[in-house]
Coordinates of C-alpha atoms and ligand atoms in Angstrom, one line a residue:
M1 CA -1.4 -72.8 -31.9
E2 CA -1.4 -76.3 -33.5
T3 CA 1.8 -75.2 -35.6
T4 CA 4.7 -76.9 -33.7
R5 CA 8.3 -76.1 -34.3
R6 CA 8.6 -79.6 -35.9
T7 CA 5.8 -78.8 -38.6
V8 CA 7.5 -75.4 -39.1
I9 CA 10.8 -77.1 -39.8
A10 CA 9.2 -79.9 -42.0
A11 CA 7.4 -77.0 -43.9
A12 CA 10.8 -75.3 -44.1
A13 CA 12.5 -78.5 -45.6
A14 CA 9.7 -79.0 -48.2
A15 CA 10.4 -75.3 -49.3
G16 CA 14.2 -76.0 -49.5
L17 CA 14.9 -73.9 -46.5
T18 CA 17.1 -74.5 -43.4
A19 CA 15.4 -74.0 -40.1
A20 CA 17.5 -71.1 -39.5
T21 CA 15.8 -68.9 -42.0
V22 CA 12.3 -69.5 -40.8
G23 CA 10.6 -67.7 -37.9
T24 CA 10.0 -70.0 -34.9
A25 CA 8.5 -69.4 -31.5
H26 CA 11.9 -68.7 -30.4
G27 CA 12.4 -65.7 -32.7
A28 CA 14.7 -66.9 -35.4
T29 CA 15.3 -64.9 -38.4
V30 CA 12.5 -64.3 -41.0
R31 CA 13.0 -64.3 -44.8
K32 CA 12.2 -61.0 -46.5
P33 CA 9.4 -60.9 -49.0
V34 CA 10.5 -61.6 -52.7
K35 CA 9.3 -59.5 -55.5
E36 CA 8.8 -60.5 -59.2
L37 CA 7.4 -59.3 -62.4
F38 CA 3.9 -61.0 -62.7
G39 CA 2.8 -59.3 -66.0
K40 CA 1.8 -56.2 -67.4
L41 CA -1.6 -54.3 -67.9
A42 CA -2.7 -53.4 -71.5
D43 CA -1.4 -49.9 -70.9
G44 CA 2.0 -51.2 -69.9
T45 CA 1.8 -50.8 -66.1
K46 CA 3.7 -53.6 -64.4
V47 CA 2.1 -55.8 -61.9
H48 CA 4.4 -57.6 -59.3
R49 CA 3.9 -60.5 -57.4
W50 CA 5.3 -60.8 -53.8
S51 CA 6.0 -64.1 -52.2
L52 CA 6.3 -64.4 -48.2
Q53 CA 6.3 -67.3 -46.0
N54 CA 6.3 -67.8 -42.1
G55 CA 5.2 -70.4 -39.6
G56 CA 4.3 -72.9 -42.3
T57 CA 2.1 -70.5 -44.3
R58 CA 3.1 -69.4 -47.9
L59 CA 1.4 -66.4 -49.5
K60 CA 1.5 -65.0 -52.9
V61 CA 0.2 -61.4 -53.4
L62 CA -0.1 -59.2 -56.4
S63 CA 0.2 -55.5 -56.7
Y64 CA -3.0 -55.6 -58.8
G65 CA -5.9 -55.5 -56.3
G66 CA -3.7 -56.6 -53.5
I67 CA -4.9 -59.9 -54.7
V68 CA -4.0 -63.1 -52.6
Q69 CA -2.9 -65.3 -55.8
S70 CA -2.1 -68.3 -53.8
L71 CA -2.0 -69.2 -50.0
E72 CA -0.6 -72.4 -49.0
I73 CA -0.8 -74.1 -45.7
P74 CA -0.2 -77.9 -44.5
D75 CA -2.8 -80.4 -43.9
R76 CA -2.6 -82.9 -40.9
H77 CA 0.4 -84.7 -42.6
G78 CA 2.4 -81.5 -43.2
R79 CA 1.5 -81.4 -47.0
H80 CA 1.0 -78.0 -48.4
R81 CA -1.8 -77.1 -50.9
N82 CA -3.0 -73.8 -52.2
V83 CA -6.4 -73.1 -50.5
S84 CA -7.2 -70.0 -52.2
L85 CA -9.0 -69.7 -55.6
G86 CA -7.1 -67.6 -58.3
F87 CA -5.6 -67.5 -61.8
D88 CA -2.1 -67.8 -63.3
T89 CA -2.0 -64.7 -65.4
I90 CA -2.7 -61.0 -65.1
E91 CA -4.7 -61.3 -68.3
D92 CA -7.2 -63.7 -66.5
Y93 CA -7.7 -61.5 -63.6
V94 CA -8.3 -58.5 -65.8
A95 CA -10.5 -60.3 -68.0
S96 CA -13.2 -61.5 -65.7
S97 CA -12.5 -62.3 -62.1
P98 CA -15.3 -62.5 -59.4
Y99 CA -13.0 -60.6 -57.0
F100 CA -10.8 -63.6 -56.5
G101 CA -8.5 -63.0 -53.5
A102 CA -8.8 -59.3 -53.9
L103 CA -9.1 -56.2 -51.7
I104 CA -12.5 -54.7 -51.8
G105 CA -13.2 -50.9 -51.6
R106 CA -14.4 -48.5 -51.1
Y107 CA -17.5 -50.2 -50.1
G108 CA -17.5 -54.0 -49.6
N109 CA -20.9 -55.4 -50.5
R110 CA -24.0 -53.6 -52.0
I111 CA -25.5 -50.0 -51.8
A112 CA -29.0 -50.0 -53.1
K113 CA -29.2 -48.3 -56.5
G114 CA -25.8 -46.9 -55.8
R115 CA -27.2 -44.0 -53.8
F116 CA -27.0 -42.5 -50.5
T117 CA -27.4 -39.2 -48.8
L118 CA -24.5 -37.9 -46.3
D119 CA -25.0 -34.6 -44.4
G120 CA -27.9 -33.7 -46.7
K121 CA -25.9 -34.2 -49.9
P122 CA -27.0 -37.0 -52.3
Y123 CA -24.4 -39.2 -54.0
Q124 CA -24.8 -41.5 -57.0
L125 CA -22.1 -44.3 -57.3
A126 CA -21.2 -46.3 -60.1
V127 CA -23.8 -49.2 -60.6
N128 CA -22.5 -52.6 -61.5
D129 CA -24.7 -55.3 -60.0
G130 CA -28.2 -54.7 -61.6
E131 CA -29.5 -51.5 -60.3
N132 CA -27.0 -51.8 -57.4
S133 CA -23.5 -50.9 -56.6
L134 CA -21.4 -53.9 -55.6
H135 CA -17.7 -53.7 -54.1
G136 CA -16.9 -50.1 -54.7
G137 CA -18.3 -50.0 -58.4
D138 CA -17.1 -51.3 -61.9
K139 CA -13.4 -50.3 -61.1
G140 CA -12.9 -50.8 -57.5
F141 CA -9.9 -51.3 -55.5
D142 CA -9.8 -54.9 -56.8
K143 CA -8.9 -53.4 -60.2
R144 CA -6.3 -51.0 -59.1
V145 CA -2.7 -51.2 -58.9
W146 CA -1.3 -50.6 -55.3
D147 CA 2.0 -49.5 -54.2
V148 CA 3.6 -52.4 -52.2
E149 CA 6.4 -52.5 -49.9
G150 CA 7.8 -55.8 -48.1
F151 CA 8.8 -55.7 -44.5
T152 CA 10.2 -58.0 -41.8
S153 CA 9.7 -57.0 -38.2
G154 CA 10.8 -59.1 -35.3
S155 CA 9.4 -62.7 -36.1
D156 CA 6.8 -61.0 -38.5
V157 CA 6.9 -60.7 -42.3
G158 CA 4.6 -58.8 -44.3
L159 CA 3.7 -56.2 -47.0
V160 CA 2.2 -52.7 -46.9
L161 CA -0.1 -51.7 -49.7
H162 CA -1.1 -48.2 -50.4
Y163 CA -3.8 -46.7 -52.6
T164 CA -5.1 -43.3 -53.0
S165 CA -8.5 -43.1 -54.2
V166 CA -9.3 -39.6 -55.6
D167 CA -12.1 -37.5 -54.9
G168 CA -15.2 -38.6 -56.9
E169 CA -13.9 -41.9 -57.8
M170 CA -16.7 -44.2 -58.5
G171 CA -18.9 -41.4 -57.4
Y172 CA -17.6 -41.4 -53.9
P173 CA -16.8 -38.2 -52.0
G174 CA -13.3 -37.3 -50.6
T175 CA -9.9 -38.3 -51.3
L176 CA -9.4 -41.5 -49.6
R177 CA -5.9 -42.7 -48.7
V178 CA -5.8 -46.3 -47.9
K179 CA -3.1 -48.5 -46.3
V180 CA -3.5 -52.3 -45.9
T181 CA -0.9 -54.3 -44.0
Y182 CA -0.7 -58.1 -44.7
T183 CA 1.3 -59.7 -42.1
L184 CA 2.3 -63.3 -41.7
T185 CA 3.1 -64.1 -37.9
R186 CA 5.7 -66.7 -36.7
H187 CA 2.5 -69.0 -36.1
G188 CA 1.5 -68.7 -39.8
D189 CA -1.4 -66.6 -39.0
W190 CA -2.3 -64.0 -42.0
R191 CA -3.4 -60.7 -40.4
V192 CA -4.9 -58.0 -42.4
D193 CA -4.9 -54.2 -41.0
Y194 CA -7.0 -51.8 -42.8
A195 CA -6.5 -48.1 -42.3
A196 CA -8.0 -45.1 -44.3
T197 CA -8.3 -41.3 -43.9
T198 CA -10.4 -38.7 -45.9
D199 CA -10.4 -35.1 -46.6
K200 CA -14.3 -35.0 -47.0
A201 CA -17.0 -36.9 -45.2
T202 CA -17.5 -40.2 -47.0
V203 CA -18.5 -43.8 -46.5
V204 CA -16.0 -46.8 -46.2
N205 CA -16.2 -50.5 -45.7
L206 CA -13.1 -52.5 -46.8
T207 CA -12.7 -56.1 -46.7
S208 CA -10.8 -59.2 -48.5
H209 CA -12.4 -61.4 -51.0
V210 CA -10.5 -64.7 -50.7
Y211 CA -12.4 -67.8 -51.9
W212 CA -11.6 -70.6 -49.5
N213 CA -11.3 -74.3 -50.3
L214 CA -9.3 -75.9 -47.5
A215 CA -9.0 -79.3 -49.4
G216 CA -7.2 -77.5 -52.1
E217 CA -8.2 -75.1 -55.0
G218 CA -9.9 -76.9 -57.8
S219 CA -10.4 -80.0 -55.7
G220 CA -14.3 -79.8 -55.8
S221 CA -17.0 -78.7 -53.7
I222 CA -16.8 -77.2 -50.0
Y223 CA -20.3 -78.5 -49.1
D224 CA -18.6 -80.9 -46.8
H225 CA -16.6 -78.2 -45.0
E226 CA -17.9 -77.5 -41.5
L227 CA -18.5 -74.0 -40.6
S228 CA -19.5 -72.3 -37.3
I229 CA -20.3 -68.5 -37.1
A230 CA -20.7 -66.7 -33.8
G231 CA -23.9 -64.8 -34.9
S232 CA -27.4 -65.2 -33.6
R233 CA -28.8 -62.9 -36.2
Y234 CA -28.4 -62.1 -39.9
T235 CA -29.6 -59.3 -42.3
P236 CA -32.2 -60.9 -44.6
V237 CA -32.1 -59.4 -48.1
D238 CA -34.6 -58.7 -51.2
S239 CA -34.2 -60.2 -54.4
G240 CA -31.4 -57.9 -55.3
L241 CA -29.5 -58.9 -52.2
I242 CA -30.1 -55.6 -50.5
P243 CA -30.9 -55.9 -46.7
T244 CA -34.5 -55.2 -45.8
G245 CA -33.2 -53.6 -42.4
E246 CA -34.5 -56.8 -40.4
L247 CA -32.0 -58.4 -38.1
A248 CA -33.6 -61.7 -38.1
R249 CA -32.8 -64.6 -35.7
V250 CA -30.9 -67.5 -37.3
A251 CA -32.5 -70.0 -34.8
G252 CA -34.7 -72.6 -36.4
S253 CA -33.4 -71.5 -40.0
P254 CA -30.7 -72.8 -42.5
F255 CA -28.7 -69.7 -41.2
D256 CA -28.1 -71.2 -37.8
F257 CA -24.3 -71.9 -37.9
R258 CA -23.9 -71.3 -34.2
R259 CA -22.8 -74.9 -33.7
A260 CA -20.7 -76.3 -36.6
K261 CA -22.4 -77.9 -39.5
T262 CA -21.6 -78.6 -43.1
V263 CA -22.1 -75.9 -45.6
G264 CA -24.1 -78.4 -47.5
E265 CA -26.5 -79.4 -44.7
D266 CA -29.2 -77.0 -45.2
I267 CA -28.2 -75.2 -48.6
R268 CA -31.0 -77.0 -50.6
E269 CA -33.8 -76.1 -48.1
G270 CA -36.5 -74.2 -49.9
H271 CA -35.9 -71.2 -47.9
Q272 CA -36.7 -67.8 -49.6
Q273 CA -33.4 -66.4 -48.5
L274 CA -31.4 -69.2 -50.0
L275 CA -33.6 -68.9 -53.2
Y276 CA -32.7 -65.2 -53.4
G277 CA -29.0 -65.9 -52.7
Q278 CA -28.8 -69.1 -54.8
G279 CA -27.2 -70.5 -51.6
F280 CA -25.7 -68.5 -48.9
D281 CA -24.9 -65.0 -49.7
H282 CA -25.8 -63.1 -46.5
N283 CA -24.5 -60.9 -43.7
W284 CA -24.2 -62.4 -40.3
V285 CA -24.6 -60.0 -37.4
L286 CA -21.8 -61.0 -35.2
D287 CA -22.8 -61.4 -31.4
K288 CA -19.7 -59.4 -30.2
G289 CA -20.5 -56.5 -32.3
S290 CA -17.7 -53.9 -33.2
T291 CA -14.6 -54.3 -31.0
A292 CA -11.5 -52.5 -30.6
K293 CA -9.5 -55.8 -30.7
P294 CA -10.0 -58.7 -33.3
E295 CA -12.3 -61.2 -31.5
H296 CA -13.0 -64.8 -32.6
V297 CA -16.1 -65.2 -35.0
A298 CA -15.8 -68.0 -37.4
V299 CA -14.4 -71.6 -37.8
L300 CA -14.2 -73.5 -41.1
R301 CA -12.8 -77.1 -41.1
D302 CA -12.4 -79.6 -43.9
P303 CA -12.6 -83.0 -42.5
S304 CA -10.6 -84.7 -45.4
S305 CA -7.4 -82.7 -44.9
G306 CA -8.0 -81.7 -41.1
R307 CA -7.1 -78.1 -42.3
T308 CA -8.8 -75.3 -40.3
L309 CA -9.4 -71.7 -40.7
R310 CA -10.3 -69.5 -37.7
I311 CA -11.3 -65.9 -38.1
A312 CA -11.0 -63.1 -35.7
T313 CA -12.1 -59.5 -36.4
T314 CA -13.0 -56.1 -35.2
E315 CA -15.8 -55.9 -37.5
P316 CA -19.5 -56.2 -36.6
G317 CA -20.5 -58.4 -39.7
L318 CA -19.5 -61.4 -41.8
Q319 CA -20.7 -62.1 -45.3
F320 CA -20.7 -65.8 -45.9
Y321 CA -20.9 -66.4 -49.6
S322 CA -21.2 -69.9 -50.8
G323 CA -19.5 -69.5 -54.0
N324 CA -23.0 -69.6 -55.8
F325 CA -22.1 -67.8 -58.9
L326 CA -19.2 -69.8 -59.9
D327 CA -20.6 -71.5 -63.0
G328 CA -17.9 -73.6 -64.8
T329 CA -16.8 -70.6 -67.0
L330 CA -13.4 -70.1 -65.2
V331 CA -10.2 -72.1 -65.2
G332 CA -8.0 -71.7 -62.0
T333 CA -4.4 -71.8 -61.1
G334 CA -4.4 -75.7 -61.0
G335 CA -5.8 -75.9 -64.5
R336 CA -9.2 -77.1 -63.1
V337 CA -12.7 -75.6 -63.8
Y338 CA -14.6 -73.8 -60.9
R339 CA -18.1 -74.8 -60.4
Q340 CA -20.7 -73.6 -58.2
G341 CA -19.8 -74.2 -54.6
D342 CA -16.2 -75.0 -55.2
A343 CA -15.1 -72.3 -52.6
L344 CA -16.6 -70.0 -50.1
C345 CA -15.9 -66.4 -48.9
L346 CA -16.0 -65.1 -45.4
E347 CA -15.7 -61.4 -45.8
T348 CA -15.6 -59.6 -42.4
Q349 CA -17.3 -56.2 -42.9
H350 CA -19.8 -53.6 -41.9
F351 CA -23.4 -54.5 -42.9
P352 CA -24.3 -54.2 -46.8
D353 CA -26.2 -51.0 -47.7
S354 CA -25.3 -49.3 -44.2
P355 CA -25.4 -45.7 -45.6
N356 CA -29.2 -46.3 -46.3
H357 CA -29.7 -47.9 -43.0
P358 CA -29.2 -45.4 -40.0
S359 CA -30.0 -48.4 -37.5
F360 CA -26.9 -50.2 -38.8
P361 CA -23.4 -49.6 -37.4
S362 CA -22.2 -46.6 -39.3
T363 CA -19.7 -46.7 -42.1
V364 CA -19.2 -42.7 -42.1
L365 CA -15.6 -41.5 -42.1
R366 CA -14.7 -38.0 -41.5
P367 CA -11.8 -35.7 -41.9
G368 CA -9.6 -36.0 -38.8
Q369 CA -10.7 -39.6 -38.0
T370 CA -8.8 -42.8 -38.9
Y371 CA -10.7 -45.8 -40.4
R372 CA -9.2 -49.0 -38.5
T373 CA -10.3 -52.6 -38.8
T374 CA -8.4 -55.8 -38.4
T375 CA -9.0 -59.4 -39.3
V376 CA -6.8 -62.3 -38.5
H377 CA -6.9 -65.7 -40.2
S378 CA -5.3 -68.5 -38.3
F379 CA -4.8 -71.9 -39.7
G380 CA -4.2 -75.3 -38.3
A381 CA -4.6 -79.0 -39.1
Ligands
GLA401 C1 -19.9 -60.9 -52.9 C2 -21.2 -60.8 -53.1 C3 -21.8 -62.0 -54.0 C4 -21.1 -62.1 -55.2 C5 -19.6 -62.3 -55.1 C6 -18.7 -62.2 -56.2 O1 -19.6 -62.0 -51.9 O2 -22.0 -60.9 -51.9 O3 -23.2 -61.9 -54.2 O4 -21.3 -60.8 -56.1 O5 -19.1 -61.1 -54.1 O6 -19.3 -62.9 -57.3

């Protein structure tokens, strides 16, 4: 897109590489992902960090939680910065991370009271967010060590991450075999392909929880970032952030991001939904619906650096969370404290609490079926 061969080479030079080792539109060789020891869990389990780069994007991923620890992209002058919140040590991630950069499963977002019924059978999940289950329970996929392999394929470079969730883990039925592929394309796009199979009927809703600040991690508030979301409706919630079931129109409300506006423009309006979320923490109903191929759904732009993020997905929903619960108690990779609104998340997903809303797109996965979703993050400046 806006990444030209010139900026690719400039980025390569900055990284101490020659042009020949970097993927270009003409299909030059790409560098293999590099693996290093990042740290150890309390029980001695090793956690590795994988570094990969392509088309001007540099990505660092942990085997713990499939966490994006760092994602560097150039600004309009070709200057790289890490645009994703994270920590320097495994201890920090284990101690208390609000899902920084992590893979989320089995169920991204909330399930009311951690309960649902499937084929007439009731299930009780681990409850970890008041009376509700959030992001897969207290030990979701964000806190598991994944098997990771690096690959190069044509002009792409990437990682394949595997995790097997045993029958009954966090209360979910069925052994779920999960495969997530992170690909950096020659254009520097970061593509995430999710796949899963089960041996019993279950529910699945996988996503990624990167906290974006396109001016740079630790640089302050994202309220001046401009955002557009191709969704005419959203799913209003109750005080526990569980959808009421209504698909409300965004028109005439702070939730109208159909035309780009800054995150901060309406965030202080006295709207009941903003009070419940302490800002934006809602699922947008994407106008395109579920699609076989990823389709464009959102653009985020930082006017100061010129950096842009475009999101395309196969998913029908998008959780826009404006970093409301960051409260100045965590210090990130740049040594700076994260405060409310210092980053935002754009989590492509099925709608929250779908197992309890038959009118929402289904999240049920049955034996013999393969769950597949894709989200593509494209960067520019
Ligand atoms: C999700 C939720 C938020 C919050 C964050 C993590 O985005 O929707 O309410 O829990 O994760 O802090």
